[in-house]
């Protein structure tokens, strides 16, 4: 019996355009997938590409899905289409789980804020916003750095770690924008902070240098105590495997929605037990559920906070809809 493949493209507007290294990001485009068998059972999936972060374009994803002609025969999806691999494989897993009478274990939609990393804006409002995030229940916070002069940012960090409770954790995200000298300066400051048990902990410095400087980041990881995380360096499972083979043993930030095949990601995790931190790609609730299910299966123990603080970023009410309601809305 054949499996029907239906798809519905979407566009959602960010409430405020996101500032990215590639300019403002105003609209999130993606594709919802529905696989349906002859008995009417269905599994939803989501293709949510971010081409400037290393995935295929929306047009490439659409072309592959349209070429299936409305049927899904489990065809191999090329590695050049990682977001499509995620969307179709997770829809297939949902459908297969129902066929076997066992829904895959999906974490509740409302993962408690204590397990989710709260976001802090760049700049000096950080201390004030941090106290709001703590009041919302977050215990791990992420702050964008490399935006203002480094002396100012280090000064604000000093105020922040003293204002936070000692069990709070901070992630500093440089988006690959530091020079080597600046990265050394930050890591020395982080090591000093982490040596003081009365202050909050810097969990890691995220992507201090651009992706082409893996060897320099590996060397920094050996010289300083504070961990370093790769993000822009590892958009896909293939890049994770490559960095692992080249000796990276620090943290990896993974966005399951653009990483590629969930099965291949899970196999990599089981084989190597890497230090993974999972993060959203601004997908809808359909992709979010599938991504959180992967995070639940592949996170190290104890699991680091999830980078899924993305509710309320869009100028719509989609986060309140079930997958079937969202599908019908499009
Ligand atoms: Mg990052």
CSV table of N, CA, C and O in Angstrom, one decimal, residues 156-272:
chain,number,residue,atom,x,y,z
A,156,UNK,N,30.5,44.5,31.8
A,156,UNK,CA,29.1,44.1,32.0
A,156,UNK,C,29.1,42.7,32.5
A,156,UNK,O,28.2,42.3,33.4
A,157,UNK,N,29.9,41.8,31.9
A,157,UNK,CA,29.9,40.4,32.4
A,157,UNK,C,30.3,40.3,33.9
A,157,UNK,O,29.7,39.5,34.6
A,158,UNK,N,31.2,41.2,34.3
A,158,UNK,CA,31.6,41.2,35.7
A,158,UNK,C,30.4,41.5,36.6
A,158,UNK,O,30.2,40.9,37.6
A,159,UNK,N,29.7,42.5,36.1
A,159,UNK,CA,28.5,42.9,36.9
A,159,UNK,C,27.4,41.8,36.9
A,159,UNK,O,26.8,41.5,37.9
A,160,UNK,N,27.3,41.1,35.8
A,160,UNK,CA,26.3,40.1,35.6
A,160,UNK,C,26.6,38.9,36.5
A,160,UNK,O,25.7,38.4,37.2
A,161,UNK,N,27.8,38.4,36.5
A,161,UNK,CA,28.1,37.2,37.3
A,161,UNK,C,27.9,37.4,38.8
A,161,UNK,O,27.7,36.5,39.6
A,162,UNK,N,28.1,38.7,39.2
A,162,UNK,CA,27.9,39.0,40.6
A,162,UNK,C,26.4,39.2,40.9
A,162,UNK,O,26.0,38.9,42.1
A,163,UNK,N,25.6,39.6,39.9
A,163,UNK,CA,24.2,39.8,40.2
A,163,UNK,C,23.4,38.5,40.2
A,163,UNK,O,22.4,38.4,40.8
A,164,UNK,N,23.9,37.5,39.4
A,164,UNK,CA,23.2,36.2,39.3
A,164,UNK,C,23.5,35.3,40.5
A,164,UNK,O,24.5,35.4,41.1
A,165,UNK,N,22.6,34.4,40.8
A,165,UNK,CA,22.9,33.4,41.8
A,165,UNK,C,24.0,32.5,41.4
A,165,UNK,O,24.2,32.3,40.2
A,166,UNK,N,24.8,31.9,42.4
A,166,UNK,CA,25.9,31.1,42.0
A,166,UNK,C,25.6,29.9,41.2
A,166,UNK,O,26.5,29.4,40.5
A,167,UNK,N,24.4,29.4,41.2
A,167,UNK,CA,24.0,28.2,40.4
A,167,UNK,C,23.6,28.5,39.0
A,167,UNK,O,23.2,27.6,38.3
A,168,UNK,N,23.5,29.8,38.7
A,168,UNK,CA,23.1,30.2,37.3
A,168,UNK,C,24.3,29.9,36.4
A,168,UNK,O,25.4,29.9,36.8
A,169,UNK,N,23.9,29.6,35.1
A,169,UNK,CA,24.9,29.3,34.1
A,169,UNK,C,24.8,30.3,32.9
A,169,UNK,O,23.7,30.6,32.5
A,170,UNK,N,25.9,30.6,32.3
A,170,UNK,CA,26.0,31.6,31.2
A,170,UNK,C,26.6,31.0,30.0
A,170,UNK,O,27.6,30.3,30.1
A,171,UNK,N,26.0,31.3,28.9
A,171,UNK,CA,26.7,30.9,27.6
A,171,UNK,C,27.0,32.2,26.9
A,171,UNK,O,26.1,33.0,26.7
A,172,UNK,N,28.2,32.4,26.4
A,172,UNK,CA,28.6,33.6,25.7
A,172,UNK,C,28.7,33.3,24.3
A,172,UNK,O,29.5,32.4,23.9
A,173,UNK,N,27.9,33.9,23.4
A,173,UNK,CA,27.9,33.5,22.0
A,173,UNK,C,28.5,34.6,21.2
A,173,UNK,O,28.0,35.7,21.0
A,174,UNK,N,29.7,34.3,20.6
A,174,UNK,CA,30.4,35.3,19.8
A,174,UNK,C,30.1,35.2,18.3
A,174,UNK,O,30.5,36.1,17.5
A,175,UNK,N,29.3,34.2,17.9
A,175,UNK,CA,29.0,34.0,16.4
A,175,UNK,C,30.2,34.1,15.5
A,175,UNK,O,30.1,34.7,14.4
A,176,UNK,N,31.3,33.6,16.0
A,176,UNK,CA,32.5,33.6,15.1
A,176,UNK,C,33.1,34.9,14.9
A,176,UNK,O,34.0,35.1,14.0
A,177,UNK,N,32.8,35.9,15.7
A,177,UNK,CA,33.2,37.3,15.4
A,177,UNK,C,34.4,37.8,16.2
A,177,UNK,O,34.7,39.0,16.1
A,178,UNK,N,35.1,37.0,16.9
A,178,UNK,CA,36.3,37.5,17.7
A,178,UNK,C,37.6,37.3,16.9
A,178,UNK,O,37.7,36.4,16.1
A,179,UNK,N,38.6,38.1,17.2
A,179,UNK,CA,40.0,37.8,16.8
A,179,UNK,C,40.5,36.8,17.8
A,179,UNK,O,40.0,36.6,18.9
A,180,UNK,N,41.7,36.2,17.4
A,180,UNK,CA,42.3,35.3,18.3
A,180,UNK,C,42.7,36.0,19.7
A,180,UNK,O,42.4,35.4,20.7
A,181,UNK,N,43.2,37.2,19.6
A,181,UNK,CA,43.6,37.9,20.8
A,181,UNK,C,42.4,38.2,21.7
A,181,UNK,O,42.4,38.0,22.9
A,182,UNK,N,41.2,38.5,21.1
A,182,UNK,CA,40.0,38.8,21.8
A,182,UNK,C,39.5,37.5,22.5
A,182,UNK,O,39.0,37.5,23.6
A,183,UNK,N,39.6,36.4,21.7
A,183,UNK,CA,39.1,35.1,22.3
A,183,UNK,C,39.9,34.7,23.5
A,183,UNK,O,39.4,34.3,24.5
A,184,UNK,N,41.2,35.0,23.4
A,184,UNK,CA,42.1,34.7,24.6
A,184,UNK,C,41.7,35.6,25.8
A,184,UNK,O,41.7,35.1,26.9
A,185,UNK,N,41.4,36.8,25.5
A,185,UNK,CA,41.0,37.7,26.5
A,185,UNK,C,39.8,37.3,27.2
A,185,UNK,O,39.7,37.2,28.5
A,186,UNK,N,38.8,36.9,26.4
A,186,UNK,CA,37.5,36.4,27.0
A,186,UNK,C,37.7,35.1,27.8
A,186,UNK,O,37.1,35.0,28.9
A,187,UNK,N,38.5,34.2,27.3
A,187,UNK,CA,38.7,32.9,28.0
A,187,UNK,C,39.4,33.1,29.3
A,187,UNK,O,39.1,32.4,30.3
A,188,UNK,N,40.4,34.0,29.3
A,188,UNK,CA,41.1,34.3,30.6
A,188,UNK,C,40.1,34.9,31.6
A,188,UNK,O,40.1,34.5,32.8
A,189,UNK,N,39.2,35.8,31.2
A,189,UNK,CA,38.2,36.3,32.1
A,189,UNK,C,37.2,35.2,32.6
A,189,UNK,O,36.9,35.1,33.7
A,190,UNK,N,36.8,34.4,31.6
A,190,UNK,CA,35.9,33.3,32.0
A,190,UNK,C,36.5,32.3,33.0
A,190,UNK,O,35.9,31.9,34.0
A,191,UNK,N,37.8,32.0,32.8
A,191,UNK,CA,38.5,31.1,33.8
A,191,UNK,C,38.5,31.8,35.1
A,191,UNK,O,38.4,31.1,36.2
A,192,UNK,N,38.8,33.1,35.2
A,192,UNK,CA,38.8,33.8,36.5
A,192,UNK,C,37.5,33.7,37.2
A,192,UNK,O,37.3,33.5,38.4
A,193,UNK,N,36.4,33.9,36.4
A,193,UNK,CA,35.0,33.9,36.9
A,193,UNK,C,34.7,32.5,37.4
A,193,UNK,O,34.2,32.3,38.5
A,194,UNK,N,35.1,31.5,36.7
A,194,UNK,CA,34.8,30.1,37.0
A,194,UNK,C,35.6,29.6,38.2
A,194,UNK,O,35.2,28.6,38.8
A,195,UNK,N,36.6,30.3,38.5
A,195,UNK,CA,37.4,29.9,39.7
A,195,UNK,C,36.8,30.4,41.0
A,195,UNK,O,37.2,30.0,42.1
A,196,UNK,N,35.8,31.3,40.9
A,196,UNK,CA,35.1,31.8,42.1
A,196,UNK,C,33.8,31.2,42.3
A,196,UNK,O,32.8,31.5,41.5
A,197,UNK,N,33.6,30.3,43.3
A,197,UNK,CA,32.4,29.6,43.5
A,197,UNK,C,31.2,30.5,43.9
A,197,UNK,O,30.1,30.0,43.8
A,198,UNK,N,31.5,31.7,44.2
A,198,UNK,CA,30.4,32.6,44.6
A,198,UNK,C,29.7,33.3,43.5
A,198,UNK,O,28.7,33.9,43.6
A,199,UNK,N,30.3,33.1,42.3
A,199,UNK,CA,29.7,33.8,41.1
A,199,UNK,C,29.1,32.7,40.2
A,199,UNK,O,29.4,31.5,40.3
A,200,UNK,N,28.2,33.2,39.3
A,200,UNK,CA,27.6,32.3,38.3
A,200,UNK,C,28.7,31.7,37.5
A,200,UNK,O,29.9,32.2,37.4
A,201,UNK,N,28.4,30.6,36.8
A,201,UNK,CA,29.4,29.9,36.0
A,201,UNK,C,29.3,30.2,34.5
A,201,UNK,O,28.1,30.3,34.0
A,202,UNK,N,30.4,30.4,33.8
A,202,UNK,CA,30.3,30.5,32.4
A,202,UNK,C,30.4,29.0,31.8
A,202,UNK,O,31.4,28.4,32.0
A,203,UNK,N,29.3,28.6,31.3
A,203,UNK,CA,29.2,27.2,30.8
A,203,UNK,C,30.2,27.0,29.6
A,203,UNK,O,30.9,26.0,29.5
A,204,UNK,N,30.1,27.9,28.7
A,204,UNK,CA,31.0,27.9,27.6
A,204,UNK,C,31.0,29.2,26.8
A,204,UNK,O,30.1,30.0,26.9
A,205,UNK,N,32.1,29.3,26.0
A,205,UNK,CA,32.2,30.4,25.0
A,205,UNK,C,31.9,29.8,23.7
A,205,UNK,O,32.5,28.8,23.2
A,206,UNK,N,30.8,30.3,23.0
A,206,UNK,CA,30.3,29.7,21.8
A,206,UNK,C,30.9,30.4,20.5
A,206,UNK,O,30.8,31.6,20.4
A,207,UNK,N,31.4,29.5,19.7
A,207,UNK,CA,32.0,29.9,18.4
A,207,UNK,C,32.8,31.2,18.4
A,207,UNK,O,32.4,32.2,17.8
A,208,UNK,N,33.9,31.2,19.2
A,208,UNK,CA,34.7,32.5,19.3
A,208,UNK,C,35.2,32.9,17.9
A,208,UNK,O,35.3,34.1,17.6
A,209,UNK,N,35.7,31.9,17.1
A,209,UNK,CA,36.4,32.2,15.8
A,209,UNK,C,35.5,31.7,14.6
A,209,UNK,O,34.7,30.8,14.8
A,210,UNK,N,35.8,32.2,13.4
A,210,UNK,CA,35.0,31.7,12.3
A,210,UNK,C,35.2,30.2,12.0
A,210,UNK,O,36.2,29.6,12.5
A,211,UNK,N,34.3,29.5,11.3
A,211,UNK,CA,34.3,28.1,11.1
A,211,UNK,C,35.7,27.6,10.5
A,211,UNK,O,36.0,26.4,10.8
A,212,UNK,N,36.3,28.4,9.7
A,212,UNK,CA,37.6,27.9,9.1
A,212,UNK,C,38.8,27.9,10.1
A,212,UNK,O,39.9,27.5,9.7
A,213,UNK,N,38.5,28.2,11.3
A,213,UNK,CA,39.7,28.2,12.3
A,213,UNK,C,39.5,27.2,13.4
A,213,UNK,O,39.7,27.5,14.6
A,214,UNK,N,39.2,26.0,13.0
A,214,UNK,CA,39.0,24.9,13.9
A,214,UNK,C,40.2,24.6,14.7
A,214,UNK,O,40.2,24.4,15.9
A,215,UNK,N,41.4,24.5,14.0
A,215,UNK,CA,42.6,24.2,14.7
A,215,UNK,C,42.9,25.2,15.8
A,215,UNK,O,43.3,24.8,16.9
A,216,UNK,N,42.7,26.5,15.5
A,216,UNK,CA,43.0,27.5,16.5
A,216,UNK,C,42.0,27.4,17.7
A,216,UNK,O,42.4,27.6,18.9
A,217,UNK,N,40.8,27.0,17.4
A,217,UNK,CA,39.8,26.8,18.6
A,217,UNK,C,40.2,25.6,19.4
A,217,UNK,O,40.0,25.6,20.6
A,218,UNK,N,40.6,24.5,18.7
A,218,UNK,CA,41.1,23.3,19.4
A,218,UNK,C,42.2,23.7,20.4
A,218,UNK,O,42.3,23.3,21.5
A,219,UNK,N,43.2,24.5,19.8
A,219,UNK,CA,44.3,24.9,20.7
A,219,UNK,C,43.9,25.7,21.9
A,219,UNK,O,44.4,25.6,23.0
A,220,UNK,N,42.9,26.6,21.6
A,220,UNK,CA,42.4,27.4,22.8
A,220,UNK,C,41.7,26.5,23.8
A,220,UNK,O,41.9,26.7,25.0
A,221,UNK,N,41.0,25.5,23.3
A,221,UNK,CA,40.4,24.6,24.2
A,221,UNK,C,41.3,23.8,25.1
A,221,UNK,O,41.0,23.4,26.2
A,222,UNK,N,42.6,23.7,24.6
A,222,UNK,CA,43.6,23.0,25.4
A,222,UNK,C,44.2,23.9,26.4
A,222,UNK,O,44.7,23.5,27.5
A,223,UNK,N,44.2,25.2,26.2
A,223,UNK,CA,44.9,26.2,27.0
A,223,UNK,C,44.1,26.7,28.1
A,223,UNK,O,44.6,27.2,29.1
A,224,UNK,N,42.7,26.7,28.0
A,224,UNK,CA,41.9,27.3,29.0
A,224,UNK,C,40.9,26.3,29.6
A,224,UNK,O,40.6,25.3,28.9
A,225,UNK,N,40.5,26.5,30.8
A,225,UNK,CA,39.6,25.6,31.5
A,225,UNK,C,38.1,25.7,31.0
A,225,UNK,O,37.4,24.7,30.9
A,226,UNK,N,37.7,27.0,30.6
A,226,UNK,CA,36.3,27.2,30.2
A,226,UNK,C,36.1,26.5,28.9
A,226,UNK,O,36.9,26.6,28.0
A,227,UNK,N,35.0,25.8,28.8
A,227,UNK,CA,34.7,25.0,27.5
A,227,UNK,C,34.4,26.0,26.4
A,227,UNK,O,34.0,27.1,26.5
A,228,UNK,N,34.7,25.5,25.2
A,228,UNK,CA,34.3,26.2,23.9
A,228,UNK,C,33.3,25.3,23.2
A,228,UNK,O,33.4,24.1,23.1
A,229,UNK,N,32.3,26.0,22.6
A,229,UNK,CA,31.3,25.3,21.8
A,229,UNK,C,31.4,25.7,20.4
A,229,UNK,O,31.6,26.9,20.1
A,230,UNK,N,31.2,24.8,19.5
A,230,UNK,CA,31.1,25.1,18.0
A,230,UNK,C,29.6,25.2,17.7
A,230,UNK,O,28.8,24.3,18.1
A,231,UNK,N,29.2,26.2,16.9
A,231,UNK,CA,27.8,26.3,16.4
A,231,UNK,C,27.9,26.5,14.9
A,231,UNK,O,27.5,25.5,14.2
A,232,UNK,N,28.3,27.6,14.4
A,232,UNK,CA,28.4,27.9,13.0
A,232,UNK,C,29.2,26.8,12.3
A,232,UNK,O,29.0,26.5,11.1
A,233,UNK,N,30.2,26.2,13.0
A,233,UNK,CA,31.1,25.2,12.4
A,233,UNK,C,30.3,23.9,12.1
A,233,UNK,O,30.8,23.1,11.3
A,234,UNK,N,29.2,23.6,12.7
A,234,UNK,CA,28.6,22.3,12.7
A,234,UNK,C,27.1,22.4,12.4
A,234,UNK,O,26.3,22.0,13.2
A,235,UNK,N,26.7,22.9,11.2
A,235,UNK,CA,25.3,22.9,10.8
A,235,UNK,C,24.7,21.5,10.6
A,235,UNK,O,23.6,21.3,10.9
A,236,UNK,N,25.5,20.6,10.0
A,236,UNK,CA,25.0,19.3,9.6
A,236,UNK,C,25.7,18.2,10.4
A,236,UNK,O,26.8,18.3,10.9
A,237,UNK,N,25.1,17.0,10.3
A,237,UNK,CA,25.7,15.8,10.9
A,237,UNK,C,27.1,15.5,10.3
A,237,UNK,O,28.0,15.1,10.9
A,238,UNK,N,27.1,15.7,8.9
A,238,UNK,CA,28.4,15.5,8.2
A,238,UNK,C,29.5,16.4,8.8
A,238,UNK,O,30.6,15.9,9.0
A,239,UNK,N,29.2,17.6,9.1
A,239,UNK,CA,30.2,18.5,9.7
A,239,UNK,C,30.5,18.1,11.1
A,239,UNK,O,31.7,18.3,11.5
A,240,UNK,N,29.5,17.6,11.9
A,240,UNK,CA,29.8,17.1,13.2
A,240,UNK,C,30.8,16.0,13.2
A,240,UNK,O,31.8,16.0,13.9
A,241,UNK,N,30.6,15.1,12.2
A,241,UNK,CA,31.5,13.9,12.1
A,241,UNK,C,32.9,14.4,11.7
A,241,UNK,O,33.9,13.8,12.2
A,242,UNK,N,32.9,15.3,10.8
A,242,UNK,CA,34.2,15.8,10.3
A,242,UNK,C,35.0,16.5,11.4
A,242,UNK,O,36.2,16.2,11.6
A,243,UNK,N,34.3,17.4,12.2
A,243,UNK,CA,35.0,18.0,13.3
A,243,UNK,C,35.5,17.0,14.4
A,243,UNK,O,36.6,17.1,15.0
A,244,UNK,N,34.6,16.0,14.6
A,244,UNK,CA,35.0,14.9,15.6
A,244,UNK,C,36.3,14.2,15.1
A,244,UNK,O,37.2,14.0,15.8
A,245,UNK,N,36.3,13.9,13.8
A,245,UNK,CA,37.5,13.2,13.2
A,245,UNK,C,38.7,14.0,13.3
A,245,UNK,O,39.8,13.5,13.4
A,246,UNK,N,38.5,15.4,13.2
A,246,UNK,CA,39.7,16.3,13.3
A,246,UNK,C,40.0,16.6,14.7
A,246,UNK,O,40.8,17.5,15.0
A,247,UNK,N,39.4,15.9,15.7
A,247,UNK,CA,39.9,16.0,17.1
A,247,UNK,C,39.1,16.9,18.0
A,247,UNK,O,39.5,17.0,19.1
A,248,UNK,N,38.0,17.5,17.5
A,248,UNK,CA,37.3,18.3,18.4
A,248,UNK,C,36.6,17.5,19.5
A,248,UNK,O,35.8,16.6,19.2
A,249,UNK,N,36.8,17.9,20.8
A,249,UNK,CA,36.2,17.2,21.9
A,249,UNK,C,35.4,18.2,22.8
A,249,UNK,O,35.1,17.8,23.9
A,250,UNK,N,35.3,19.4,22.3
A,250,UNK,CA,34.5,20.4,23.1
A,250,UNK,C,33.0,20.2,22.9
A,250,UNK,O,32.6,19.1,22.4
A,251,UNK,N,32.2,21.2,23.1
A,251,UNK,CA,30.8,21.2,23.0
A,251,UNK,C,30.4,21.4,21.5
A,251,UNK,O,31.1,22.1,20.8
A,252,UNK,N,29.3,20.7,21.1
A,252,UNK,CA,28.7,21.0,19.8
A,252,UNK,C,27.3,21.5,20.0
A,252,UNK,O,26.5,20.9,20.7
A,253,UNK,N,27.0,22.6,19.4
A,253,UNK,CA,25.6,23.1,19.4
A,253,UNK,C,24.9,22.5,18.1
A,253,UNK,O,25.4,22.7,17.0
A,254,UNK,N,23.8,21.8,18.3
A,254,UNK,CA,23.2,21.1,17.1
A,254,UNK,C,21.7,21.6,17.0
A,254,UNK,O,21.0,21.7,17.9
A,255,UNK,N,21.4,22.0,15.8
A,255,UNK,CA,20.0,22.4,15.4
A,255,UNK,C,19.5,21.2,14.6
A,255,UNK,O,19.7,21.0,13.4
A,256,UNK,N,18.7,20.3,15.3
A,256,UNK,CA,18.2,19.1,14.6
A,256,UNK,C,17.5,19.4,13.3
A,256,UNK,O,17.6,18.6,12.3
A,257,UNK,N,16.8,20.5,13.2
A,257,UNK,CA,15.9,20.7,12.0
A,257,UNK,C,16.8,20.9,10.8
A,257,UNK,O,16.3,20.8,9.7
A,258,UNK,N,18.0,21.3,10.9
A,258,UNK,CA,18.9,21.5,9.7
A,258,UNK,C,20.1,20.6,9.7
A,258,UNK,O,20.9,20.6,8.8
A,259,UNK,N,20.2,19.7,10.8
A,259,UNK,CA,21.3,18.8,10.9
A,259,UNK,C,21.3,17.7,9.9
A,259,UNK,O,22.3,17.1,9.7
A,260,UNK,N,20.1,17.3,9.4
A,260,UNK,CA,20.0,16.2,8.5
A,260,UNK,C,19.3,15.0,9.2
A,260,UNK,O,18.5,15.2,10.0
A,261,UNK,N,19.7,13.8,8.8
A,261,UNK,CA,19.0,12.6,9.2
A,261,UNK,C,19.0,12.4,10.7
A,261,UNK,O,20.1,12.2,11.3
A,262,UNK,N,17.8,12.3,11.4
A,262,UNK,CA,17.8,12.1,12.8
A,262,UNK,C,18.5,10.7,13.2
A,262,UNK,O,19.1,10.6,14.2
A,263,UNK,N,18.3,9.7,12.3
A,263,UNK,CA,18.9,8.4,12.6
A,263,UNK,C,20.4,8.5,12.6
A,263,UNK,O,21.1,7.9,13.4
A,264,UNK,N,21.0,9.2,11.6
A,264,UNK,CA,22.4,9.3,11.5
A,264,UNK,C,23.0,10.1,12.7
A,264,UNK,O,24.0,9.8,13.3
A,265,UNK,N,22.2,11.2,13.1
A,265,UNK,CA,22.6,11.9,14.3
A,265,UNK,C,22.6,11.1,15.6
A,265,UNK,O,23.6,11.1,16.4
A,266,UNK,N,21.6,10.2,15.7
A,266,UNK,CA,21.5,9.4,16.9
A,266,UNK,C,22.6,8.3,16.9
A,266,UNK,O,23.2,8.0,17.9
A,267,UNK,N,22.9,7.8,15.7
A,267,UNK,CA,24.0,6.8,15.6
A,267,UNK,C,25.4,7.5,16.0
A,267,UNK,O,26.2,6.9,16.7
A,268,UNK,N,25.6,8.7,15.5
A,268,UNK,CA,26.8,9.4,15.9
A,268,UNK,C,26.9,9.6,17.4
A,268,UNK,O,27.9,9.4,18.0
A,269,UNK,N,25.7,10.0,18.0
A,269,UNK,CA,25.7,10.2,19.5
A,269,UNK,C,26.0,8.9,20.2
A,269,UNK,O,26.7,8.9,21.2
A,270,UNK,N,25.4,7.8,19.8
A,270,UNK,CA,25.6,6.5,20.5
A,270,UNK,C,27.0,6.1,20.4
A,270,UNK,O,27.6,5.5,21.3
A,271,UNK,N,27.6,6.3,19.2
A,271,UNK,CA,29.0,5.8,19.0
A,271,UNK,C,30.0,6.6,19.8
A,271,UNK,O,30.9,6.1,20.4
A,272,UNK,N,29.8,8.0,19.8
A,272,UNK,CA,30.9,8.8,20.4
A,272,UNK,C,30.6,9.5,21.7
A,272,UNK,O,31.4,10.1,22.4
